[in-house]
């Protein structure tokens, strides 16, 4: 689960990490009041959306002039902002965060995330702040330090000492950097975060450290332990289909392809998306109906997928273990009849009662319904139909 920058900074502040004074606004009256309250020679205006790349996307403004600030807020509020991390549908801007400017002598990039390959927590620092870390890794990898932290041991003094040498900072700043990173690590562990990113973290002239940016992403599976974090959720920032899927207890993530996928099991769902990509198309979604898939669940999945107008074909890929294939076939037939599908459906069923299920699909004689017991053949047909329908 993602949260807004202003929410992340409140968490930082609760842990004693320095952040600039800021006020959240949602209309022009609040903006006028905020501009009068903040004591600064420059105002930093930031659109609050759950996506990075706001600066390049026009979602960040620096101004000395209150009137210019008002005009920018007026032009940004309740519009949709497109960045390199948003979909083509963009994201709704309902709030602007206005901050006091902080003067600094050095800016760096800092993040904590999980490295699955090394089964460790990665502490990543770049000497260049306020730039894309992905671009920095390509252009100047020698300016990036990646330190692996054993989660069984935790953050140690030698980890920070390694960064101090890398950044070449003085003793006073080194102590404050250690304190800041320790607090960030505490947030990461105690709040079950899977990403903390600050871009930039700045070192000021009077040797203070400030987080001028803040991004925190939390482990969805651990939210039951953190009702205070769950309360920070902003449904307006999620795709409406994903919100609906949560209500229906479907594991759904929207993508940008043309092949809608209904699969049981996360591993099989990812493999299905991979094979579609390998065959020259893109999946429109990740959708795991789970190990207890029912005919009603399949019908709900169909309705959800078809709200995406980019979908040209639906590919159902079910391996029946606990799930009986005949029940899935019943759900597919039910969905086709009730919804009145105007896109073809390819169904691949294997496992428990697969033969009976295939016979049910055949006897239904529904137009546009295709059956396959082979994953590769089914995927090939789905991709072929998607391309033909797109013409």
CSV table of C-alpha atoms in Angstrom, one decimal:
chain,number,residue,atom,x,y,z
A,1,UNK,CA,0.0,0.0,0.0
A,2,UNK,CA,1.3,3.4,-0.9
A,3,UNK,CA,0.7,6.6,1.0
A,4,UNK,CA,1.1,10.3,0.1
A,5,UNK,CA,4.3,12.3,0.7
A,6,UNK,CA,2.7,14.5,3.4
A,7,UNK,CA,1.6,11.3,5.3
A,8,UNK,CA,5.1,9.8,5.0
A,9,UNK,CA,6.6,13.0,6.3
A,10,UNK,CA,4.3,12.9,9.3
A,11,UNK,CA,5.6,9.4,10.1
A,12,UNK,CA,9.2,10.7,9.7
A,13,UNK,CA,8.4,13.6,12.1
A,14,UNK,CA,6.9,11.2,14.6
A,15,UNK,CA,10.3,9.3,14.6
A,16,UNK,CA,12.3,12.5,15.0
A,17,UNK,CA,13.5,12.9,11.4
A,18,UNK,CA,13.8,16.5,10.2
A,19,UNK,CA,11.3,17.6,7.5
A,20,UNK,CA,10.4,21.0,6.2
A,21,UNK,CA,7.4,22.9,7.6
A,22,UNK,CA,4.5,22.2,5.3
A,23,UNK,CA,0.7,22.6,5.1
A,24,UNK,CA,-1.7,20.4,3.1
A,25,UNK,CA,-4.4,22.3,1.0
A,26,UNK,CA,-7.4,21.1,-0.9
A,27,UNK,CA,-8.8,24.4,-2.1
A,28,UNK,CA,-7.8,28.0,-2.8
A,29,UNK,CA,-9.0,29.4,0.6
A,30,UNK,CA,-6.7,26.9,2.4
A,31,UNK,CA,-3.9,27.8,-0.1
A,32,UNK,CA,-4.2,31.5,0.8
A,33,UNK,CA,-4.0,30.8,4.5
A,34,UNK,CA,-1.1,28.4,4.1
A,35,UNK,CA,0.9,31.0,2.1
A,36,UNK,CA,0.4,33.5,4.8
A,37,UNK,CA,1.4,31.2,7.6
A,38,UNK,CA,4.6,29.7,6.1
A,39,UNK,CA,7.8,31.7,6.7
A,40,UNK,CA,9.9,31.3,3.6
A,41,UNK,CA,11.4,33.2,0.7
A,42,UNK,CA,10.3,30.3,-1.7
A,43,UNK,CA,7.3,28.1,-1.7
A,44,UNK,CA,7.6,24.4,-2.7
A,45,UNK,CA,4.3,23.3,-4.2
A,46,UNK,CA,3.8,19.5,-4.6
A,47,UNK,CA,0.9,17.6,-6.1
A,48,UNK,CA,0.0,14.7,-3.9
A,49,UNK,CA,-0.4,11.5,-5.9
A,50,UNK,CA,0.8,7.9,-5.5
A,51,UNK,CA,3.4,8.1,-8.2
A,52,UNK,CA,7.0,9.3,-8.7
A,53,UNK,CA,8.3,11.5,-11.4
A,54,UNK,CA,6.1,14.4,-10.4
A,55,UNK,CA,8.8,17.0,-11.1
A,56,UNK,CA,9.3,16.0,-14.7
A,57,UNK,CA,5.5,15.6,-15.1
A,58,UNK,CA,4.8,19.1,-14.0
A,59,UNK,CA,3.5,18.2,-10.5
A,60,UNK,CA,6.1,20.3,-8.5
A,61,UNK,CA,6.5,24.0,-8.6
A,62,UNK,CA,9.0,26.4,-6.9
A,63,UNK,CA,7.9,30.0,-6.6
A,64,UNK,CA,8.6,33.2,-4.6
A,65,UNK,CA,5.4,34.8,-5.6
A,66,UNK,CA,2.1,34.1,-3.7
A,67,UNK,CA,-0.1,35.0,-6.6
A,68,UNK,CA,1.9,32.6,-8.9
A,69,UNK,CA,1.5,29.9,-6.3
A,70,UNK,CA,-2.3,30.5,-6.1
A,71,UNK,CA,-2.6,30.3,-9.9
A,72,UNK,CA,-0.6,27.1,-10.0
A,73,UNK,CA,-2.6,25.4,-7.3
A,74,UNK,CA,-5.8,26.5,-9.1
A,75,UNK,CA,-4.6,25.0,-12.3
A,76,UNK,CA,-3.5,21.7,-10.7
A,77,UNK,CA,-6.3,20.9,-8.2
A,78,UNK,CA,-8.8,18.3,-9.4
A,79,UNK,CA,-6.9,17.6,-12.6
A,80,UNK,CA,-5.2,14.4,-13.6
A,81,UNK,CA,-1.4,14.3,-13.6
A,82,UNK,CA,0.6,12.0,-15.9
A,83,UNK,CA,4.1,11.0,-14.9
A,84,UNK,CA,6.4,8.2,-16.1
A,85,UNK,CA,5.0,6.1,-13.3
A,86,UNK,CA,1.3,6.6,-14.0
A,87,UNK,CA,-0.9,4.9,-16.5
A,88,UNK,CA,-2.2,6.8,-19.5
A,89,UNK,CA,-5.3,7.5,-17.5
A,90,UNK,CA,-3.2,9.6,-15.1
A,91,UNK,CA,-3.9,10.2,-11.4
A,92,UNK,CA,-6.3,12.6,-9.8
A,93,UNK,CA,-4.8,15.5,-7.8
A,94,UNK,CA,-7.1,16.4,-4.9
A,95,UNK,CA,-4.4,17.8,-2.5
A,96,UNK,CA,-1.4,20.0,-2.8
A,97,UNK,CA,1.4,20.1,-0.2
A,98,UNK,CA,3.0,23.5,0.3
A,99,UNK,CA,6.4,23.6,2.1
A,100,UNK,CA,9.0,26.1,3.2
A,101,UNK,CA,12.2,26.0,1.2
A,102,UNK,CA,15.3,24.6,2.9
A,103,UNK,CA,18.7,25.8,1.9
A,104,UNK,CA,21.3,23.1,1.6
A,105,UNK,CA,24.9,22.4,0.6
A,106,UNK,CA,24.6,18.8,-0.6
A,107,UNK,CA,21.7,16.5,-1.7
A,108,UNK,CA,21.7,12.7,-1.8
A,109,UNK,CA,19.4,9.9,-2.6
A,110,UNK,CA,18.6,7.3,0.1
A,111,UNK,CA,16.3,4.3,0.1
A,112,UNK,CA,15.6,1.1,2.0
A,113,UNK,CA,14.1,-1.8,0.2
A,114,UNK,CA,14.1,-5.6,0.2
A,115,UNK,CA,16.6,-7.4,-2.1
A,116,UNK,CA,15.0,-10.8,-2.8
A,117,UNK,CA,18.0,-12.1,-4.7
A,118,UNK,CA,20.3,-11.7,-1.6
A,119,UNK,CA,17.5,-12.2,1.0
A,120,UNK,CA,18.6,-8.9,2.6
A,121,UNK,CA,17.5,-5.3,3.1
A,122,UNK,CA,19.2,-2.9,0.7
A,123,UNK,CA,20.4,0.5,1.9
A,124,UNK,CA,21.0,2.4,-1.3
A,125,UNK,CA,22.7,5.8,-1.4
A,126,UNK,CA,23.6,8.0,-4.3
A,127,UNK,CA,25.8,11.1,-4.2
A,128,UNK,CA,23.5,12.7,-6.7
A,129,UNK,CA,20.1,13.6,-5.2
A,130,UNK,CA,16.8,14.7,-6.8
A,131,UNK,CA,17.4,12.5,-9.9
A,132,UNK,CA,16.0,9.2,-11.1
A,133,UNK,CA,17.9,6.4,-9.4
A,134,UNK,CA,17.4,4.2,-12.4
A,135,UNK,CA,19.0,6.8,-14.7
A,136,UNK,CA,21.8,7.4,-12.2
A,137,UNK,CA,22.5,3.6,-12.2
A,138,UNK,CA,22.9,3.8,-16.0
A,139,UNK,CA,24.9,7.0,-16.2
A,140,UNK,CA,27.0,7.1,-13.1
A,141,UNK,CA,26.9,3.8,-11.2
A,142,UNK,CA,30.2,4.7,-9.4
A,143,UNK,CA,28.2,7.3,-7.5
A,144,UNK,CA,25.8,4.7,-6.0
A,145,UNK,CA,26.5,2.6,-2.9
A,146,UNK,CA,24.3,-0.5,-2.2
A,147,UNK,CA,24.8,-1.9,1.3
A,148,UNK,CA,23.2,-5.3,2.2
A,149,UNK,CA,21.7,-5.6,5.7
A,150,UNK,CA,21.0,-9.0,7.2
A,151,UNK,CA,17.5,-8.7,8.6
A,152,UNK,CA,18.4,-11.2,11.3
A,153,UNK,CA,21.1,-8.9,12.6
A,154,UNK,CA,19.8,-5.5,11.6
A,155,UNK,CA,21.4,-2.1,10.9
A,156,UNK,CA,24.9,-1.9,12.4
A,157,UNK,CA,27.4,0.9,12.9
A,158,UNK,CA,29.8,-0.4,10.3
A,159,UNK,CA,27.0,0.0,7.6
A,160,UNK,CA,26.8,3.7,8.4
A,161,UNK,CA,30.5,4.1,8.6
A,162,UNK,CA,30.8,2.7,5.1
A,163,UNK,CA,28.4,5.4,3.9
A,164,UNK,CA,30.2,8.1,5.8
A,165,UNK,CA,33.5,7.2,4.0
A,166,UNK,CA,31.6,7.0,0.7
A,167,UNK,CA,29.9,10.4,1.1
A,168,UNK,CA,33.0,12.0,2.6
A,169,UNK,CA,31.2,14.0,5.3
A,170,UNK,CA,32.4,15.5,8.6
A,171,UNK,CA,32.1,13.9,12.0
A,172,UNK,CA,29.1,15.9,13.2
A,173,UNK,CA,27.1,15.1,10.0
A,174,UNK,CA,28.2,11.5,10.3
A,175,UNK,CA,26.6,11.2,13.7
A,176,UNK,CA,23.4,12.8,12.5
A,177,UNK,CA,23.3,10.6,9.4
A,178,UNK,CA,23.6,7.6,11.7
A,179,UNK,CA,20.7,8.7,13.8
A,180,UNK,CA,18.6,9.4,10.7
A,181,UNK,CA,19.3,6.1,9.0
A,182,UNK,CA,18.6,4.3,12.3
A,183,UNK,CA,15.2,6.0,12.6
A,184,UNK,CA,14.4,5.1,9.0
A,185,UNK,CA,15.4,1.5,9.6
A,186,UNK,CA,13.1,1.4,12.6
A,187,UNK,CA,10.2,2.7,10.5
A,188,UNK,CA,11.0,0.1,7.8
A,189,UNK,CA,10.9,-2.8,10.3
A,190,UNK,CA,8.3,-1.6,12.8
A,191,UNK,CA,5.8,-0.5,10.2
A,192,UNK,CA,6.3,-3.5,7.8
A,193,UNK,CA,7.4,-1.2,4.9
A,194,UNK,CA,8.8,-2.7,1.7
A,195,UNK,CA,10.2,0.6,0.5
A,196,UNK,CA,11.3,3.9,2.0
A,197,UNK,CA,12.7,6.4,-0.5
A,198,UNK,CA,14.0,9.9,0.1
A,199,UNK,CA,15.0,11.9,-3.0
A,200,UNK,CA,16.6,14.1,-1.9
A,201,UNK,CA,17.9,13.9,1.6
A,202,UNK,CA,19.8,17.1,2.1
A,203,UNK,CA,22.7,18.3,4.3
A,204,UNK,CA,22.3,21.9,5.3
A,205,UNK,CA,24.9,24.6,5.9
A,206,UNK,CA,24.5,24.3,9.6
A,207,UNK,CA,25.1,20.5,9.5
A,208,UNK,CA,21.5,19.4,9.8
A,209,UNK,CA,19.8,16.6,7.8
A,210,UNK,CA,16.4,17.1,6.2
A,211,UNK,CA,14.2,14.8,4.2
A,212,UNK,CA,12.9,17.0,1.4
A,213,UNK,CA,11.0,14.1,-0.1
A,214,UNK,CA,9.3,11.0,1.3
A,215,UNK,CA,7.9,7.9,-0.1
A,216,UNK,CA,6.8,4.9,1.9
A,217,UNK,CA,5.2,1.7,0.6
A,218,UNK,CA,3.8,-0.9,3.0
A,219,UNK,CA,3.4,-4.7,2.8
A,220,UNK,CA,-0.3,-5.3,2.0
A,221,UNK,CA,-0.2,-8.6,3.8
A,222,UNK,CA,1.0,-7.0,7.0
A,223,UNK,CA,-1.6,-4.2,7.2
A,224,UNK,CA,-3.8,-6.2,9.6
A,225,UNK,CA,-1.1,-5.4,12.2
A,226,UNK,CA,-1.2,-1.7,11.4
A,227,UNK,CA,-4.7,-0.2,11.5
A,228,UNK,CA,-3.1,3.3,11.8
A,229,UNK,CA,-1.4,2.7,8.4
A,230,UNK,CA,-4.5,1.2,6.8
A,231,UNK,CA,-6.3,4.4,7.8
A,232,UNK,CA,-4.0,6.4,5.5
A,233,UNK,CA,-5.2,4.6,2.4
A,234,UNK,CA,-6.5,6.9,-0.4
A,235,UNK,CA,-8.9,4.9,-2.7
A,236,UNK,CA,-9.0,7.8,-5.2
A,237,UNK,CA,-5.4,6.9,-6.1
A,238,UNK,CA,-6.1,3.3,-7.0
A,239,UNK,CA,-7.7,2.1,-10.2
A,240,UNK,CA,-11.5,1.8,-9.6
A,241,UNK,CA,-11.3,-1.8,-10.8
A,242,UNK,CA,-8.7,-2.6,-8.2
A,243,UNK,CA,-10.9,-1.1,-5.5
A,244,UNK,CA,-13.8,-3.2,-6.7
A,245,UNK,CA,-11.6,-6.3,-6.8
A,246,UNK,CA,-10.7,-5.8,-3.1
A,247,UNK,CA,-14.4,-5.6,-2.2
A,248,UNK,CA,-15.0,-8.8,-4.0
A,249,UNK,CA,-11.8,-10.4,-2.5
A,250,UNK,CA,-10.2,-10.9,-5.9
A,251,UNK,CA,-6.4,-10.4,-6.3
A,252,UNK,CA,-6.4,-8.0,-9.3
A,253,UNK,CA,-3.8,-5.6,-10.7
A,254,UNK,CA,-4.6,-3.7,-13.9
A,255,UNK,CA,-2.0,-3.5,-16.7
A,256,UNK,CA,-2.0,-2.0,-20.2
A,257,UNK,CA,-2.4,-5.0,-22.5
A,258,UNK,CA,-5.2,-6.5,-24.5
A,259,UNK,CA,-5.4,-10.1,-23.1
A,260,UNK,CA,-7.6,-10.3,-20.0
A,261,UNK,CA,-6.4,-13.1,-17.7
A,262,UNK,CA,-8.4,-15.2,-15.2
A,263,UNK,CA,-6.1,-17.6,-13.4
A,264,UNK,CA,-5.9,-19.6,-10.1
A,265,UNK,CA,-2.7,-19.2,-8.2
A,266,UNK,CA,-0.2,-16.3,-8.2
A,267,UNK,CA,2.6,-18.4,-9.7
A,268,UNK,CA,0.4,-19.6,-12.6
A,269,UNK,CA,-0.9,-16.1,-13.1
A,270,UNK,CA,2.6,-14.7,-13.5
A,271,UNK,CA,3.6,-17.6,-15.8
A,272,UNK,CA,0.5,-16.9,-17.9
A,273,UNK,CA,1.4,-13.2,-18.2
A,274,UNK,CA,5.0,-14.2,-19.2
A,275,UNK,CA,3.9,-16.6,-22.0
A,276,UNK,CA,1.5,-14.0,-23.4
A,277,UNK,CA,4.4,-11.5,-23.5
A,278,UNK,CA,6.6,-14.1,-25.1
A,279,UNK,CA,4.0,-14.7,-27.8
A,280,UNK,CA,4.0,-11.0,-28.8
A,281,UNK,CA,1.1,-9.6,-26.8
A,282,UNK,CA,0.6,-8.1,-23.3
A,283,UNK,CA,-1.7,-9.1,-20.5
A,284,UNK,CA,-4.4,-6.6,-19.5
A,285,UNK,CA,-4.2,-7.6,-15.9
A,286,UNK,CA,-3.0,-9.9,-13.2
A,287,UNK,CA,-6.0,-11.7,-11.7
A,288,UNK,CA,-5.7,-14.6,-9.3
A,289,UNK,CA,-9.2,-16.0,-8.4
A,290,UNK,CA,-7.5,-18.1,-5.7
A,291,UNK,CA,-7.4,-21.8,-4.8
A,292,UNK,CA,-11.1,-21.7,-3.8
A,293,UNK,CA,-12.4,-20.4,-7.1
A,294,UNK,CA,-16.1,-20.7,-7.7
A,295,UNK,CA,-18.4,-20.3,-10.6
A,296,UNK,CA,-19.6,-17.0,-9.1
A,297,UNK,CA,-16.0,-15.9,-8.6
A,298,UNK,CA,-15.3,-16.5,-12.3
A,299,UNK,CA,-18.4,-14.5,-13.3
A,300,UNK,CA,-17.3,-11.6,-11.1
A,301,UNK,CA,-13.8,-11.8,-12.6
A,302,UNK,CA,-15.2,-11.5,-16.1
A,303,UNK,CA,-17.3,-8.5,-15.2
A,304,UNK,CA,-14.3,-6.8,-13.7
A,305,UNK,CA,-12.0,-7.5,-16.6
A,306,UNK,CA,-14.5,-6.3,-19.2
A,307,UNK,CA,-14.6,-2.8,-17.6
A,308,UNK,CA,-11.2,-2.3,-19.3
A,309,UNK,CA,-12.1,-1.4,-22.8
A,310,UNK,CA,-8.6,-2.4,-24.0
A,311,UNK,CA,-9.4,-6.0,-23.4
A,312,UNK,CA,-9.8,-7.8,-26.7
A,313,UNK,CA,-9.9,-11.4,-25.5
A,314,UNK,CA,-10.2,-13.2,-22.1
A,315,UNK,CA,-7.9,-16.1,-21.4
A,316,UNK,CA,-9.0,-18.4,-18.6
A,317,UNK,CA,-6.1,-20.6,-17.4
A,318,UNK,CA,-7.1,-22.9,-14.5
A,319,UNK,CA,-5.3,-25.9,-13.1
A,320,UNK,CA,-7.8,-27.9,-11.1
A,321,UNK,CA,-6.3,-29.3,-7.9
A,322,UNK,CA,-8.6,-28.3,-5.0
A,323,UNK,CA,-10.7,-26.4,-7.6
A,324,UNK,CA,-12.9,-28.6,-9.8
A,325,UNK,CA,-12.6,-27.7,-13.5
A,326,UNK,CA,-16.3,-28.5,-14.1
A,327,UNK,CA,-17.2,-25.7,-11.6
A,328,UNK,CA,-15.0,-23.3,-13.4
A,329,UNK,CA,-16.6,-24.3,-16.7
A,330,UNK,CA,-20.0,-23.7,-15.2
A,331,UNK,CA,-18.9,-20.2,-14.1
A,332,UNK,CA,-17.5,-19.4,-17.6
A,333,UNK,CA,-20.7,-20.5,-19.3
A,334,UNK,CA,-22.8,-18.6,-16.7
A,335,UNK,CA,-20.7,-15.4,-17.3
A,336,UNK,CA,-20.9,-15.7,-21.1
A,337,UNK,CA,-24.7,-16.0,-20.9
A,338,UNK,CA,-25.4,-13.4,-18.3
A,339,UNK,CA,-22.9,-10.7,-19.4
A,340,UNK,CA,-23.4,-11.1,-23.2
A,341,UNK,CA,-19.7,-11.1,-24.0
A,342,UNK,CA,-18.6,-9.2,-27.1
A,343,UNK,CA,-15.0,-10.5,-26.9
A,344,UNK,CA,-13.8,-14.0,-27.5
A,345,UNK,CA,-13.0,-16.3,-24.5
A,346,UNK,CA,-10.3,-18.9,-24.5
A,347,UNK,CA,-10.5,-21.5,-21.7
A,348,UNK,CA,-7.6,-23.8,-20.8
A,349,UNK,CA,-8.6,-26.3,-18.1
A,350,UNK,CA,-6.5,-29.2,-16.7
A,351,UNK,CA,-6.7,-31.2,-13.6
A,352,UNK,CA,-9.7,-32.4,-11.5
A,353,UNK,CA,-12.7,-33.1,-13.7
A,354,UNK,CA,-11.1,-31.5,-16.7
A,355,UNK,CA,-12.7,-33.9,-19.2
A,356,UNK,CA,-16.1,-33.2,-17.9
A,357,UNK,CA,-15.4,-29.5,-18.0
A,358,UNK,CA,-14.3,-29.6,-21.6
A,359,UNK,CA,-17.4,-31.5,-22.6
A,360,UNK,CA,-19.6,-28.8,-20.8
A,361,UNK,CA,-17.8,-26.0,-22.8
A,362,UNK,CA,-18.3,-27.9,-26.0
A,363,UNK,CA,-21.9,-28.6,-25.4
A,364,UNK,CA,-22.7,-25.0,-24.5
A,365,UNK,CA,-22.1,-24.1,-28.2
A,366,UNK,CA,-21.6,-20.5,-27.2
A,367,UNK,CA,-20.3,-18.3,-29.9
A,368,UNK,CA,-16.7,-17.0,-29.3
A,369,UNK,CA,-16.0,-19.6,-26.6
A,370,UNK,CA,-12.8,-21.7,-27.3
A,371,UNK,CA,-11.4,-24.5,-25.2
A,372,UNK,CA,-7.9,-25.9,-24.9
A,373,UNK,CA,-6.3,-28.4,-22.5
A,374,UNK,CA,-2.8,-27.2,-23.5
A,375,UNK,CA,-1.4,-24.0,-22.0
A,376,UNK,CA,0.8,-23.0,-25.0
A,377,UNK,CA,-2.0,-23.7,-27.5
A,378,UNK,CA,-4.5,-21.8,-25.5
A,379,UNK,CA,-2.1,-18.8,-25.1
A,380,UNK,CA,-1.3,-18.8,-28.8
A,381,UNK,CA,-5.0,-18.7,-29.6
A,382,UNK,CA,-5.7,-15.9,-27.1
A,383,UNK,CA,-2.9,-13.8,-28.6
A,384,UNK,CA,-4.1,-14.5,-32.1
A,385,UNK,CA,-7.6,-13.5,-31.3
A,386,UNK,CA,-6.5,-10.4,-29.5
A,387,UNK,CA,-4.5,-9.2,-32.5
A,388,UNK,CA,-7.4,-10.0,-34.9
A,389,UNK,CA,-9.9,-8.2,-32.8
A,390,UNK,CA,-7.6,-5.1,-32.6
A,391,UNK,CA,-7.5,-4.7,-36.4
